[in-house]
Amino acid sequence: MAATAITELPRKLPRFVVEWAPFMGVLVVYDRLRGYADGSLVHVRALPQIRLEAALFGRPIPTVWLQSHLWHGAHDLRWWDYAAWFVYLTHFLATLIVAAVLWTWAHEHFARFATMVCVLALAGFATYVLYPADPPWLAAQQGLIGEANRTVKIVGPHVPIAHFDALFDTGERYSNNVAAMPSLHAAYALLLTLFLWRLVPRWTRPLLALYPLAMTFALVYGGEHFVVDCIAGWIYAIATFLVVERAFARRAERHAKFEPVLVD
């Protein structure tokens, strides 16, 4: 963004500060506070998700079934283990990259997208406080669902990226292990698809449509979320998209109504 704005830096820098400060502020506050929504106010839940998962898909539940068929252990990783690891990590980059691209080259869409991201983050945090929930890997450690590994943490050390383990361990200090319902990984993946659908070329839309599905597979297979967590995340994303779209449409209507009409 700085490189593209270098010739207009005196004009664009104040606008950058004004427009990005609320957006980044909400995300930083969310990231710092979500670790406190750890079940200290409300009892952590696991059985309701497990029972619903079993009612919808039978037993073993999807995470256990997928790992029993596809997971071969830390010493026998397959290409799909690395693919799931990669898709999982795109969550931490994709939203900010899209925001940067919109601000730089499609500025008229930035405020709407930033608002959606913030609303979704705050809605997720509020739910984590009121309904802290175990992910499958944690439920497995409690003996509630059978064997389920947290594959992201296992695959990470095998990826040839310097200091990745240190980065993951540092990030875990700010994470919340019982912030599983809804899945914001799944929610943001779908929100990106919904928002970008009308803005991207038609030939890219099939790939865009696959992203939330690939993310959901990575989350469920990797033991990070139950399928019902992901479905809840999709519902949050759709609701956020529709509410914010409507709010911006109504604001545009009000502005158009009160704009002065020039008469020859």
Coordinates of C-alpha atoms in Angstrom, one line a residue:
M1 CA 0.0 0.0 0.0
A2 CA 2.9 2.4 0.8
A3 CA 4.5 1.6 -2.5
T4 CA 1.4 2.3 -4.6
A5 CA 0.7 5.5 -2.6
I6 CA 4.3 6.9 -2.6
T7 CA 3.6 9.7 -5.1
E8 CA 0.5 10.8 -3.1
L9 CA 1.7 10.0 0.4
P10 CA 0.9 13.4 2.0
R11 CA -2.7 13.0 0.8
K12 CA -3.2 9.3 1.4
L13 CA -1.4 8.9 4.7
P14 CA -4.0 10.8 6.8
R15 CA -6.8 8.9 5.1
F16 CA -5.0 5.6 5.8
V17 CA -4.7 6.4 9.5
V18 CA -8.3 7.5 9.8
E19 CA -9.8 4.5 7.8
W20 CA -7.5 1.7 9.1
A21 CA -7.3 2.7 12.8
P22 CA -10.9 1.6 13.7
F23 CA -10.5 -1.6 11.6
M24 CA -7.2 -2.6 13.1
G25 CA -8.2 -1.5 16.6
V26 CA -11.2 -3.8 16.7
L27 CA -9.1 -6.7 15.4
V28 CA -6.3 -6.1 17.9
V29 CA -8.8 -5.8 20.8
Y30 CA -10.6 -8.9 19.7
D31 CA -7.3 -10.9 19.4
R32 CA -6.2 -9.8 22.9
L33 CA -9.5 -10.3 24.6
R34 CA -10.6 -13.6 23.1
G35 CA -8.2 -15.5 25.3
Y36 CA -10.3 -14.2 28.3
A37 CA -13.5 -15.8 27.0
D38 CA -12.2 -19.1 28.3
G39 CA -15.1 -20.4 30.2
S40 CA -14.5 -18.5 33.4
L41 CA -18.0 -17.0 33.3
V42 CA -19.9 -19.9 31.7
H43 CA -19.2 -23.6 31.8
V44 CA -17.4 -24.9 28.7
R45 CA -19.6 -27.0 26.4
A46 CA -18.7 -30.1 24.4
L47 CA -21.5 -32.6 24.7
P48 CA -24.2 -30.5 22.8
Q49 CA -22.0 -30.2 19.8
I50 CA -21.0 -33.9 19.9
R51 CA -24.6 -35.0 20.2
L52 CA -25.8 -32.8 17.4
E53 CA -22.8 -33.9 15.2
A54 CA -23.7 -37.6 15.9
A55 CA -27.4 -37.0 15.2
L56 CA -26.5 -35.4 11.8
F57 CA -23.7 -37.6 10.7
G58 CA -23.7 -40.7 12.9
R59 CA -20.8 -42.2 14.7
P60 CA -17.9 -41.9 14.5
I61 CA -18.3 -38.2 14.0
P62 CA -16.7 -36.6 10.9
T63 CA -13.4 -35.6 12.5
V64 CA -12.8 -39.1 14.0
W65 CA -13.9 -40.7 10.7
L66 CA -11.7 -38.6 8.5
Q67 CA -8.6 -39.1 10.7
S68 CA -9.2 -42.8 10.9
H69 CA -9.1 -43.0 7.1
L70 CA -6.7 -40.2 6.1
W71 CA -4.3 -39.6 9.1
H72 CA -1.2 -41.8 9.2
G73 CA 0.6 -40.2 12.1
A74 CA 3.3 -37.6 12.5
H75 CA 6.0 -39.8 10.8
D76 CA 3.9 -40.5 7.7
L77 CA 2.5 -37.2 6.6
R78 CA 0.7 -37.1 3.2
W79 CA 0.2 -34.3 0.7
W80 CA -3.3 -33.6 2.0
D81 CA -1.9 -33.0 5.5
Y82 CA 0.2 -30.2 4.2
A83 CA -2.6 -28.9 2.1
A84 CA -5.0 -28.8 5.1
W85 CA -2.2 -27.0 7.1
F86 CA -1.8 -24.4 4.4
V87 CA -5.5 -23.8 3.9
Y88 CA -5.9 -23.4 7.7
L89 CA -3.1 -20.8 7.8
T90 CA -4.6 -18.7 5.0
H91 CA -7.2 -17.5 7.5
F92 CA -4.6 -15.3 9.2
L93 CA -3.6 -13.6 5.9
A94 CA -6.5 -13.6 3.5
T95 CA -8.7 -11.1 5.2
L96 CA -6.0 -8.5 5.7
I97 CA -4.7 -9.0 2.1
V98 CA -8.2 -8.5 0.7
A99 CA -8.6 -5.4 2.9
A100 CA -5.3 -4.0 1.6
V101 CA -6.2 -4.7 -2.0
L102 CA -9.6 -3.1 -1.7
W103 CA -8.2 0.0 0.0
T104 CA -5.5 0.4 -2.7
W105 CA -7.4 -0.4 -5.9
A106 CA -11.1 -0.5 -5.1
H107 CA -11.4 2.0 -2.3
E108 CA -15.1 2.4 -2.6
H109 CA -15.6 -1.1 -1.2
F110 CA -13.2 -0.9 1.7
A111 CA -15.4 0.6 4.4
R112 CA -18.2 -2.0 3.7
F113 CA -15.7 -4.9 3.9
A114 CA -13.9 -3.5 7.0
T115 CA -17.3 -3.1 8.7
M116 CA -18.2 -6.7 8.0
V117 CA -14.9 -8.0 9.3
C118 CA -15.4 -6.0 12.6
V119 CA -19.0 -7.0 13.1
L120 CA -18.2 -10.7 12.5
A121 CA -15.2 -10.5 15.0
L122 CA -17.3 -8.9 17.7
A123 CA -20.2 -11.3 17.2
G124 CA -17.8 -14.2 17.5
F125 CA -16.2 -12.8 20.6
A126 CA -19.6 -12.3 22.3
T127 CA -20.6 -15.9 21.5
Y128 CA -17.3 -17.2 22.9
V129 CA -18.0 -15.4 26.2
L130 CA -21.6 -16.7 26.4
Y131 CA -20.9 -20.2 25.0
P132 CA -17.3 -21.4 25.3
A133 CA -17.0 -24.7 23.5
D134 CA -14.4 -27.4 23.1
P135 CA -12.9 -28.2 19.7
P136 CA -12.7 -31.9 18.7
W137 CA -9.0 -32.3 19.6
L138 CA -9.7 -31.1 23.1
A139 CA -12.8 -33.2 23.4
A140 CA -10.7 -36.2 22.3
Q141 CA -8.3 -35.6 25.1
Q142 CA -11.2 -35.8 27.5
G143 CA -12.3 -39.1 26.0
L144 CA -15.5 -37.8 24.6
I145 CA -15.3 -38.7 20.9
G146 CA -12.5 -41.2 20.3
E147 CA -9.1 -40.4 18.8
A148 CA -8.7 -37.0 17.1
N149 CA -5.3 -35.2 16.7
R150 CA -4.7 -31.5 16.3
T151 CA -2.9 -31.9 13.0
V152 CA -1.8 -28.3 12.4
K153 CA 0.5 -28.4 15.4
I154 CA 1.9 -31.8 14.3
V155 CA 2.4 -30.8 10.7
G156 CA 4.0 -27.4 11.5
P157 CA 7.4 -28.7 12.6
H158 CA 7.7 -30.6 9.3
V159 CA 7.2 -27.5 7.2
P160 CA 10.6 -25.9 6.1
I161 CA 9.8 -22.4 7.4
A162 CA 12.4 -20.9 9.7
H163 CA 11.1 -20.1 13.2
F164 CA 7.5 -21.3 12.4
D165 CA 7.3 -23.3 15.7
A166 CA 8.3 -20.2 17.7
L167 CA 5.7 -18.2 15.8
F168 CA 3.0 -20.8 16.5
D169 CA 3.9 -21.1 20.2
T170 CA 3.8 -17.3 20.5
G171 CA 0.4 -17.1 18.9
E172 CA -1.0 -19.7 21.2
R173 CA -0.4 -17.4 24.1
Y174 CA -3.2 -15.2 22.7
S175 CA -5.4 -18.0 21.5
N176 CA -8.5 -19.4 23.2
N177 CA -8.8 -23.2 23.0
V178 CA -12.5 -23.1 23.8
A179 CA -13.4 -20.6 21.2
A180 CA -14.8 -23.2 18.8
M181 CA -18.5 -22.2 18.4
P182 CA -18.8 -20.6 15.9
S183 CA -15.8 -21.3 13.7
L184 CA -14.5 -17.9 12.6
H185 CA -12.1 -19.6 10.3
A186 CA -15.1 -21.0 8.4
A187 CA -17.0 -17.7 8.8
Y188 CA -14.3 -15.5 7.3
A189 CA -13.7 -17.9 4.4
L190 CA -17.4 -17.7 3.4
L191 CA -17.5 -13.9 4.1
L192 CA -14.6 -13.4 1.6
T193 CA -16.5 -15.5 -1.0
L194 CA -19.7 -13.6 -0.5
F195 CA -18.1 -10.2 -0.6
L196 CA -15.8 -10.8 -3.6
W197 CA -18.3 -12.8 -5.7
R198 CA -19.5 -9.7 -7.6
L199 CA -16.1 -8.1 -7.8
V200 CA -14.0 -10.9 -9.4
P201 CA -14.0 -12.2 -12.9
R202 CA -16.4 -15.0 -13.6
W203 CA -13.7 -17.6 -14.3
T204 CA -12.3 -17.2 -10.8
R205 CA -15.6 -17.8 -9.1
P206 CA -15.4 -21.6 -9.0
L207 CA -12.1 -21.3 -7.1
L208 CA -13.7 -18.7 -4.8
A209 CA -16.6 -21.0 -4.1
L210 CA -14.1 -23.9 -3.2
Y211 CA -12.3 -21.8 -0.6
P212 CA -14.9 -22.1 2.3
L213 CA -15.4 -25.8 1.5
A214 CA -11.6 -26.4 1.6
M215 CA -11.4 -24.4 4.8
T216 CA -14.2 -26.5 6.4
F217 CA -12.5 -29.7 5.4
A218 CA -9.2 -28.5 6.8
L219 CA -10.8 -27.5 10.1
V220 CA -12.8 -30.7 10.5
Y221 CA -10.1 -33.1 9.4
G222 CA -7.5 -31.2 11.5
G223 CA -9.5 -31.5 14.7
E224 CA -10.0 -27.7 15.0
H225 CA -13.8 -27.6 14.7
F226 CA -16.8 -29.8 14.6
V227 CA -18.9 -29.5 11.4
V228 CA -21.7 -27.8 13.4
D229 CA -19.1 -25.1 14.4
C230 CA -18.4 -24.5 10.8
I231 CA -22.2 -24.4 9.9
A232 CA -22.6 -21.9 12.7
G233 CA -19.8 -19.8 11.3
W234 CA -21.4 -19.8 7.9
I235 CA -24.7 -18.6 9.5
Y236 CA -22.8 -15.8 11.2
A237 CA -21.1 -14.8 8.0
I238 CA -24.3 -14.8 5.9
A239 CA -26.1 -12.7 8.6
T240 CA -23.2 -10.3 8.9
F241 CA -23.0 -9.9 5.1
L242 CA -26.7 -9.2 4.8
V243 CA -27.0 -6.9 7.7
V244 CA -24.0 -4.7 6.7
E245 CA -25.1 -4.7 3.1
R246 CA -28.5 -3.5 4.1
A247 CA -27.1 -0.9 6.4
F248 CA -24.9 0.6 3.7
A249 CA -27.7 0.5 1.2
R250 CA -29.9 2.4 3.5
R251 CA -27.2 4.9 4.2
A252 CA -26.7 5.4 0.5
E253 CA -30.4 6.0 0.1
R254 CA -30.4 8.6 2.8
H255 CA -27.5 10.4 1.2
A256 CA -29.1 10.4 -2.2
K257 CA -32.3 11.7 -0.7
F258 CA -30.7 14.8 0.8
E259 CA -28.2 15.5 -2.0
P260 CA -28.9 18.9 -3.5
V261 CA -30.5 18.8 -7.0
L262 CA -28.9 21.1 -9.5
V263 CA -31.4 22.8 -11.8
D264 CA -30.3 24.5 -15.1

